[in-house]
PDB file of C-alpha atoms in Angstrom:
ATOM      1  CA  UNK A1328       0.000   0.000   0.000  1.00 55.00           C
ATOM      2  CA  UNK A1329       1.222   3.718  -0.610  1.00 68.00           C
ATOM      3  CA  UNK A1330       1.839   5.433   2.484  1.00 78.00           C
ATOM      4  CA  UNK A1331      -1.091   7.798   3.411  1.00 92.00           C
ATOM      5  CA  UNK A1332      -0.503  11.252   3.172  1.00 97.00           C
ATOM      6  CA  UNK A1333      -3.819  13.486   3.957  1.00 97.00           C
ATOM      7  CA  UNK A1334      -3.155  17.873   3.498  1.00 97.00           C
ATOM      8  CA  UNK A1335      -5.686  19.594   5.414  1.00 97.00           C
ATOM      9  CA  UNK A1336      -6.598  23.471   5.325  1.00 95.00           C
ATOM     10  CA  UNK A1337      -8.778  25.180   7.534  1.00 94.00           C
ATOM     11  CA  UNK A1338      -8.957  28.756   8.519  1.00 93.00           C
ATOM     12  CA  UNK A1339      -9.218  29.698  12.454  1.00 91.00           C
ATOM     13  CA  UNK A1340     -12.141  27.865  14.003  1.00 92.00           C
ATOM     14  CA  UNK A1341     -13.271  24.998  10.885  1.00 94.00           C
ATOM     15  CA  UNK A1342     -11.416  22.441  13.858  1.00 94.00           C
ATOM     16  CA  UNK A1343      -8.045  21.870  11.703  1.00 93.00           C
ATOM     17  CA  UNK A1344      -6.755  21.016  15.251  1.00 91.00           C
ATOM     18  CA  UNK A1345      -9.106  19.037  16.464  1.00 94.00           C
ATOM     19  CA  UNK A1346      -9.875  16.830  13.041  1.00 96.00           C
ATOM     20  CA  UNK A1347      -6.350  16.462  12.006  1.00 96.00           C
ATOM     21  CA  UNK A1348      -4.840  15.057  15.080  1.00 96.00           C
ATOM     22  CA  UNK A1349      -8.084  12.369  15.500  1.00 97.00           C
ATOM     23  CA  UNK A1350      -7.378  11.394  11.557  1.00 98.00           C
ATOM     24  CA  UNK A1351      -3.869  10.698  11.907  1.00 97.00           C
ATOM     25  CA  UNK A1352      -4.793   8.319  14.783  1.00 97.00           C
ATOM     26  CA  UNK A1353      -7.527   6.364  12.795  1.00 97.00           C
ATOM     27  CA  UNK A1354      -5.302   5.829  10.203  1.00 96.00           C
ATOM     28  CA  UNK A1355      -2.116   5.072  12.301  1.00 96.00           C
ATOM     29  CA  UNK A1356      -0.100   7.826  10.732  1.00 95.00           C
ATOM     30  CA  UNK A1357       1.940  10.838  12.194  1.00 93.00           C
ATOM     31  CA  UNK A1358       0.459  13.929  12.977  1.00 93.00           C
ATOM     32  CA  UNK A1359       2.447  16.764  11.828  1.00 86.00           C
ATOM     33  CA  UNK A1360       2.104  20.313  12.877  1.00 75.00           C
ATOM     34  CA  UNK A1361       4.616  21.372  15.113  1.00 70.00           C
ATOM     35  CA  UNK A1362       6.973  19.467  14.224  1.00 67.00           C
ATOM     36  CA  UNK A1363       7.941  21.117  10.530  1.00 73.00           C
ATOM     37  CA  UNK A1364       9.510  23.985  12.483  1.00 65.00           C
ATOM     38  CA  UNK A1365      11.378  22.082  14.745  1.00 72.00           C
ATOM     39  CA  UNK A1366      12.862  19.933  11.181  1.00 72.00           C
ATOM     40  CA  UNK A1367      12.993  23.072   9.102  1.00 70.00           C
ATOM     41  CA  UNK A1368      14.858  24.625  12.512  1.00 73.00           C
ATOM     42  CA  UNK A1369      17.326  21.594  12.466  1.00 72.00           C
ATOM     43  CA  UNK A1370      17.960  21.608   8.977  1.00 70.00           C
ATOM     44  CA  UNK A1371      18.834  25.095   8.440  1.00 74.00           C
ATOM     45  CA  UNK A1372      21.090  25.043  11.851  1.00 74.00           C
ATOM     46  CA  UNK A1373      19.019  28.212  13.427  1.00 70.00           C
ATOM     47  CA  UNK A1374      16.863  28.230  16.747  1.00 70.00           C
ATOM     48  CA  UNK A1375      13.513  26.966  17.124  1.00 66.00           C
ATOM     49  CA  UNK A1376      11.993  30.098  17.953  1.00 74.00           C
ATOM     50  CA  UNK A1377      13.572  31.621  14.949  1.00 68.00           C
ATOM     51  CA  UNK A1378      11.691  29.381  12.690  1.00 62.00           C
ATOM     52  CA  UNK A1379       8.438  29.508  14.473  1.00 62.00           C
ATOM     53  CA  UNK A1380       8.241  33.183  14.118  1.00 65.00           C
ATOM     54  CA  UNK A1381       8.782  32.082  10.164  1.00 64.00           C
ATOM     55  CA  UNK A1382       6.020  29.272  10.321  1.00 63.00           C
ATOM     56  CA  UNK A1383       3.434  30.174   8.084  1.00 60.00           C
ATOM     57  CA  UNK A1384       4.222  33.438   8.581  1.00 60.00           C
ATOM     58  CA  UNK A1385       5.307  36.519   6.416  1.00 49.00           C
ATOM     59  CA  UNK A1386       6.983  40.229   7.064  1.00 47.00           C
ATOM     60  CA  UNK A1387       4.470  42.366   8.744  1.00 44.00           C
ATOM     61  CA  UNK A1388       4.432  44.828   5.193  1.00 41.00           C
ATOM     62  CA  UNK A1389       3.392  42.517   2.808  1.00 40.00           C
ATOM     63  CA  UNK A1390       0.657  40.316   5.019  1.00 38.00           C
ATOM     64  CA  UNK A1391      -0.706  44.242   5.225  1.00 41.00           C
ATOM     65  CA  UNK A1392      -0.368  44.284   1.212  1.00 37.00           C
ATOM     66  CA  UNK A1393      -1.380  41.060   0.433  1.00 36.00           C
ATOM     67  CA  UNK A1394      -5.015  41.263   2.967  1.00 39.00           C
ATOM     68  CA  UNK A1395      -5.912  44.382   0.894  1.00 41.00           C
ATOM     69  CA  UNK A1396      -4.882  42.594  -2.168  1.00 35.00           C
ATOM     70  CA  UNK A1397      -7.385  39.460  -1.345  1.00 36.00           C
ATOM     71  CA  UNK A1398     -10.074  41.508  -0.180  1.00 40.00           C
ATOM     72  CA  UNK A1399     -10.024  44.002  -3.399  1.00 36.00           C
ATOM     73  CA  UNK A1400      -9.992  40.696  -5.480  1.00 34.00           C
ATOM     74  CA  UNK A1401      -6.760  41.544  -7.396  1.00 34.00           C
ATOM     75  CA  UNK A1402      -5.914  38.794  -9.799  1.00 31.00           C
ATOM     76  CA  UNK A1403      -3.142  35.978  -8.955  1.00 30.00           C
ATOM     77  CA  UNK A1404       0.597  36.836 -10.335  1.00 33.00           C
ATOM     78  CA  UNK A1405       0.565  40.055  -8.998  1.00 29.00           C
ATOM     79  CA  UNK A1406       3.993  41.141  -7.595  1.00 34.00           C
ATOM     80  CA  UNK A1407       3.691  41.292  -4.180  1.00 37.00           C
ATOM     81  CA  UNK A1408       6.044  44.206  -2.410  1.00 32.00           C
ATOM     82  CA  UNK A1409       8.111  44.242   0.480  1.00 38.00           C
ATOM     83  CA  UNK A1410      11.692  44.470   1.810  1.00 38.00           C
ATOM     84  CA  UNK A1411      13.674  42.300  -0.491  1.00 37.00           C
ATOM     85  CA  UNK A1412      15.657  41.377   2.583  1.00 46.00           C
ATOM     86  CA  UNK A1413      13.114  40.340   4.311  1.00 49.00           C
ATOM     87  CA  UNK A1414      11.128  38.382   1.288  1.00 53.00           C
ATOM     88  CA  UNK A1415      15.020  36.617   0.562  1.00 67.00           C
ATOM     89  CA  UNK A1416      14.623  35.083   4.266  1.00 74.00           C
ATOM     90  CA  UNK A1417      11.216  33.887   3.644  1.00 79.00           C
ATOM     91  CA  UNK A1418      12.013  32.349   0.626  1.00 80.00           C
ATOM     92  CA  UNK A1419      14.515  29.896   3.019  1.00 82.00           C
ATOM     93  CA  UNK A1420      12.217  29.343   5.860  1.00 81.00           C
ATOM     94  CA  UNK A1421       9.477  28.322   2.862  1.00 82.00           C
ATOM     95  CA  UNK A1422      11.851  26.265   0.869  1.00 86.00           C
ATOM     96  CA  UNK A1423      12.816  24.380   4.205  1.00 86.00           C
ATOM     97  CA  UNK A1424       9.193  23.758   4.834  1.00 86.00           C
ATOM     98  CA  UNK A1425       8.172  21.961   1.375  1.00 90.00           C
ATOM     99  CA  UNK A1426      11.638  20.010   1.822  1.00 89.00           C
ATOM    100  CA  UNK A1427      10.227  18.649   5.005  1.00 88.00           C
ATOM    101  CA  UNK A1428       6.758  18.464   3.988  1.00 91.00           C
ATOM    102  CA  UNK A1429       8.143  15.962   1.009  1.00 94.00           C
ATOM    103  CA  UNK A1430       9.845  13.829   3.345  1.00 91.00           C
ATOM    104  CA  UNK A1431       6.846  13.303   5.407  1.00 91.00           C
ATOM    105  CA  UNK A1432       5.285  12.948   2.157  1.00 94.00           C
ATOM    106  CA  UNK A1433       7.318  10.152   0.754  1.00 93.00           C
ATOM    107  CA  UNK A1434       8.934   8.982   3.823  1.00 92.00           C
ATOM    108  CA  UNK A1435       6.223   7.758   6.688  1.00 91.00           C
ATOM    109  CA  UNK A1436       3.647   9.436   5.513  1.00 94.00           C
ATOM    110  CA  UNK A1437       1.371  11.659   7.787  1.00 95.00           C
ATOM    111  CA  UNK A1438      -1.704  14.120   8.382  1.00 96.00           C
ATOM    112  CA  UNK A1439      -0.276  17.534   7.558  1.00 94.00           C
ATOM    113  CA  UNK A1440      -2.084  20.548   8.589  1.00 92.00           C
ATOM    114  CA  UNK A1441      -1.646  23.777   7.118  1.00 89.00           C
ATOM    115  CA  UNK A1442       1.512  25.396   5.303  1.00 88.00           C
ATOM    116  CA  UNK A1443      -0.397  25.156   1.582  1.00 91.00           C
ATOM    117  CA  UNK A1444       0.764  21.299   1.770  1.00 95.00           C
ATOM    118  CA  UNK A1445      -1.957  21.197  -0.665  1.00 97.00           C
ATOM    119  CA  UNK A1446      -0.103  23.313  -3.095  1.00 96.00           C
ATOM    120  CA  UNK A1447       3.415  21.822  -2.292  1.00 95.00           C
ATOM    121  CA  UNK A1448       2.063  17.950  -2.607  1.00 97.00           C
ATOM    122  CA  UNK A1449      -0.609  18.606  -5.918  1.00 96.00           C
ATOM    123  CA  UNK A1450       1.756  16.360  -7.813  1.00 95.00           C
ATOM    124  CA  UNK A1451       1.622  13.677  -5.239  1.00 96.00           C
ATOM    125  CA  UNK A1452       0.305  10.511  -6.336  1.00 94.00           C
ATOM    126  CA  UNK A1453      -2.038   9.588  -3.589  1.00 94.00           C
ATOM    127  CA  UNK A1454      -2.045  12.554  -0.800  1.00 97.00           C
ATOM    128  CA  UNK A1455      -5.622  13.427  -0.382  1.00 98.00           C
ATOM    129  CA  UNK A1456      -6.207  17.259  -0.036  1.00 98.00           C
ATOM    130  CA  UNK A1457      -8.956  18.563   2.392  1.00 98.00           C
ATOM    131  CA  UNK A1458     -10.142  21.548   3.090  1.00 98.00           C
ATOM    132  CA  UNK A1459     -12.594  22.324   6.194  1.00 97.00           C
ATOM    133  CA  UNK A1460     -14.375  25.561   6.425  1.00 96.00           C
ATOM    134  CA  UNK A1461     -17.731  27.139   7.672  1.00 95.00           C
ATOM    135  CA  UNK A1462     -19.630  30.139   7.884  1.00 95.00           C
ATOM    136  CA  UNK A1463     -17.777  32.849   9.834  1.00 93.00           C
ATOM    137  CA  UNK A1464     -20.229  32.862  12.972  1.00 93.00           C
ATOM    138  CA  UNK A1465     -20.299  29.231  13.307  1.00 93.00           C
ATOM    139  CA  UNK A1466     -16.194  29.117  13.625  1.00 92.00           C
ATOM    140  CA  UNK A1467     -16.352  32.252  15.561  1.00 92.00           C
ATOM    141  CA  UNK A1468     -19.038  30.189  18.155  1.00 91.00           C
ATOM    142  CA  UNK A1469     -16.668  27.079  17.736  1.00 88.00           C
ATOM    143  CA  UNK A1470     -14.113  29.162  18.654  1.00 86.00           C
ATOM    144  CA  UNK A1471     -15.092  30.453  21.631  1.00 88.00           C
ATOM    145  CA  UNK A1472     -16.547  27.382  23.045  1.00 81.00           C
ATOM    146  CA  UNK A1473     -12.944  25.649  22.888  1.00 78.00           C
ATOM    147  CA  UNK A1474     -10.934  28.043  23.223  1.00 73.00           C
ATOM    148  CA  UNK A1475     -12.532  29.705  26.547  1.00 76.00           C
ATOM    149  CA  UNK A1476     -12.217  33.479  25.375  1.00 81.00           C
ATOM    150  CA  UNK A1477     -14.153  36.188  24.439  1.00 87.00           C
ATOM    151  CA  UNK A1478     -16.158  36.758  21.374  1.00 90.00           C
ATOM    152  CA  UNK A1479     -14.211  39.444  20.698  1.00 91.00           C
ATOM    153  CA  UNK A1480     -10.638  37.891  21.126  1.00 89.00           C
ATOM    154  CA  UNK A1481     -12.149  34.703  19.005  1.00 89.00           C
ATOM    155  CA  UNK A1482     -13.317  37.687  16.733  1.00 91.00           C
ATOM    156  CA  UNK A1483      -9.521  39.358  16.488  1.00 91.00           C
ATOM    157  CA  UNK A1484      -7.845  36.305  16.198  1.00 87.00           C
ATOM    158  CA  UNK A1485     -10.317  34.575  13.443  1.00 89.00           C
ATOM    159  CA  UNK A1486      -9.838  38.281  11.209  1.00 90.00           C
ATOM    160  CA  UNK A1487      -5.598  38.350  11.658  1.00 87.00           C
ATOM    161  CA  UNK A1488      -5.056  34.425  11.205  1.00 86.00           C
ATOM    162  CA  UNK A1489      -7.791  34.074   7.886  1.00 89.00           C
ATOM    163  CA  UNK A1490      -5.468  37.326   6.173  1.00 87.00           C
ATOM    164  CA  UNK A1491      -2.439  36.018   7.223  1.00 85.00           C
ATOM    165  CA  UNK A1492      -3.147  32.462   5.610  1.00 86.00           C
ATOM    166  CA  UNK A1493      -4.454  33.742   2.576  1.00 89.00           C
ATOM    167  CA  UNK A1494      -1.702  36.305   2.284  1.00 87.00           C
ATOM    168  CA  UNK A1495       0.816  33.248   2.938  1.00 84.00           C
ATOM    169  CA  UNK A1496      -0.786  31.210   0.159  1.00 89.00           C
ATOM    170  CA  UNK A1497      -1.629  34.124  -2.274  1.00 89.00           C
ATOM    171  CA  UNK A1498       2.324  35.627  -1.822  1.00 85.00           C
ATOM    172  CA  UNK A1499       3.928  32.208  -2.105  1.00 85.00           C
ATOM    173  CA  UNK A1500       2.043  29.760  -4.478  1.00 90.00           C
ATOM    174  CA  UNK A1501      -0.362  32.847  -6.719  1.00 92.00           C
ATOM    175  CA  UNK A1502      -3.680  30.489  -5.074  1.00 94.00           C
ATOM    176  CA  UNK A1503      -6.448  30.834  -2.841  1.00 94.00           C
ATOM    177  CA  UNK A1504      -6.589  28.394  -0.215  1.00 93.00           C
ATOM    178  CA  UNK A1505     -10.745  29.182  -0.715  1.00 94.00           C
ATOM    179  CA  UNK A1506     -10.561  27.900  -4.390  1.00 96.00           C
ATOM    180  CA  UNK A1507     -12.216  24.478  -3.754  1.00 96.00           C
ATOM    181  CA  UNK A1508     -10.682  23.071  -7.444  1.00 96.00           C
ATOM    182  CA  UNK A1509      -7.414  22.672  -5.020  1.00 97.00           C
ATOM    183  CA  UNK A1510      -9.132  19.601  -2.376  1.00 98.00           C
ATOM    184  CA  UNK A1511     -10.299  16.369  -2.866  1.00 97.00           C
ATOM    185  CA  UNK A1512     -13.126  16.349  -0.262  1.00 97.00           C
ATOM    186  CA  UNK A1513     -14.346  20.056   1.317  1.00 98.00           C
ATOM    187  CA  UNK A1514     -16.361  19.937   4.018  1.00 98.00           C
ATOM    188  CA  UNK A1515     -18.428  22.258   5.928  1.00 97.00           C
ATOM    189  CA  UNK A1516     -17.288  21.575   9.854  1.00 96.00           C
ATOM    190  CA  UNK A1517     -20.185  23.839  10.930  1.00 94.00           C
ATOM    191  CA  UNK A1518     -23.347  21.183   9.816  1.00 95.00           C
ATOM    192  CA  UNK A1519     -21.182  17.873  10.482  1.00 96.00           C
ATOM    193  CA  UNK A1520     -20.166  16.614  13.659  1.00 95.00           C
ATOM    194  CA  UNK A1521     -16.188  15.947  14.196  1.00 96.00           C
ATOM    195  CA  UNK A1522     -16.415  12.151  14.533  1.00 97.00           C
ATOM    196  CA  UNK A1523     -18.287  11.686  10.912  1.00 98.00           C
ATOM    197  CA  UNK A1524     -15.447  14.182   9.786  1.00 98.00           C
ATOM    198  CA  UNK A1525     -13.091  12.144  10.581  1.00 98.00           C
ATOM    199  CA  UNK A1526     -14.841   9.115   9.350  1.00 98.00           C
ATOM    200  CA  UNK A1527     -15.267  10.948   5.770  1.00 98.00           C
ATOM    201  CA  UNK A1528     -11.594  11.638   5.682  1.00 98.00           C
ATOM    202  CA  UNK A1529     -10.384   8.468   7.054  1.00 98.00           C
ATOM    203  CA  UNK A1530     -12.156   6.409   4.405  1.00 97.00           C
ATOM    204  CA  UNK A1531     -11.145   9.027   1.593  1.00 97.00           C
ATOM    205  CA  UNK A1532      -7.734   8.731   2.390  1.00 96.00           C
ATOM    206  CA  UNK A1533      -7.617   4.966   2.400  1.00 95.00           C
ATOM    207  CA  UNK A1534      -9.435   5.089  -0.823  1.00 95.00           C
ATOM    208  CA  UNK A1535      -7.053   7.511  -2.038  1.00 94.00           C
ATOM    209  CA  UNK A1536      -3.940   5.462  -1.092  1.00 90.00           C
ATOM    210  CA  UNK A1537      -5.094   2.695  -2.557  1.00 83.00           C
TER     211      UNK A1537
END
């Protein structure tokens, strides 16, 4: 059998942390979240907390460009602007990512959650690509109930971590993690509970590997 590789994207509240982790242990396979900046950290011989701050992350200027860019609908290809210093070191930190998201990939396999692994694994022969999503109020509610804070912190962080993804994928790979012609399966985490989630994904993926 290939070994089972499963992308998933999800923007704050859709459960990306709750779903992923509960896949990879119905299907027996790694988890991996936190542990591509401790690799990519390793690899490119620089502190953890140096390559956190890079994890999905991009210079403060051009997340600001890049929000106004996907809310005003400009078109894909678009230059993006910013300190070229700056853009340089996130062009390592990125590179170092997709390195270890291909060895994951093709090594033991694993649920990988975030970091456009949909993007950097379309070629892949039998990674299944998910997305999970929902109607702003119902990951806003979702987000509050597990989380334990205010509506208004859930509020705050659900506005500056859905820019700064899209910015990410938008600067990086000219997509938009919304586009649903980039997933296998999408599915609305606000109408389904996260055990038949799972389920769905689970069985796609086996499917999917074959």
């Amino acid at each position: 059998m290939a070994t089972q590789v499963v992308t998933i994207s999800a923007p704050f509240g859709a459960g990306g942390s709750v779903i992923g982790p509960a896949v990879a242990d119905r299907l027996g396979i790694p988890f991996v979240d936190r542990a591509i900046p401790a690799a990519v950290a390793k690899d490119l011989a620089v502190p953890l907390d140096r390559a956190l701050s890079h994890d999905q992350q991009l210079p403060t200027g051009i997340v600001r460009i890049l929000s106004k860019m996907a809310n005003s609908m400009v078109p894909y290809g678009t230059t993006p602007l910013g300190p070229a210093t700056d853009t340089d070191e996130e062009d390592v930190f990125r590179a170092g990512t997709e390195k270890v998201i291909h060895e994951v990939a093709d090594q033991t396999g694993g649920v990988i959650l975030g970091r456009a692994a949909a993007l950097v694994l379309a070629r892949h022969p039998t990674a299944l690509h998910v997305r999970l999503q929902g109607p702003k109020a119902a990951r806003l509610a979702r987000a509050v109930g597990r989380e334990g804070i205010s509506s208004e912190a859930a509020a705050k962080l659900m506005e500056d971590s859905d820019k700064a993804r899209v910015a990410y994928v938008k600067h990086f790979y000219r997509a938009d993690p919304y586009d649903a012609r980039l997933y296998h399966l999408v599915i609305d985490t606000s109408v389904l509970p996260d055990d038949v989630c799972v389920d769905l994904i689970a069985t796609a993926a086996r499917a999917r590997a074959g």
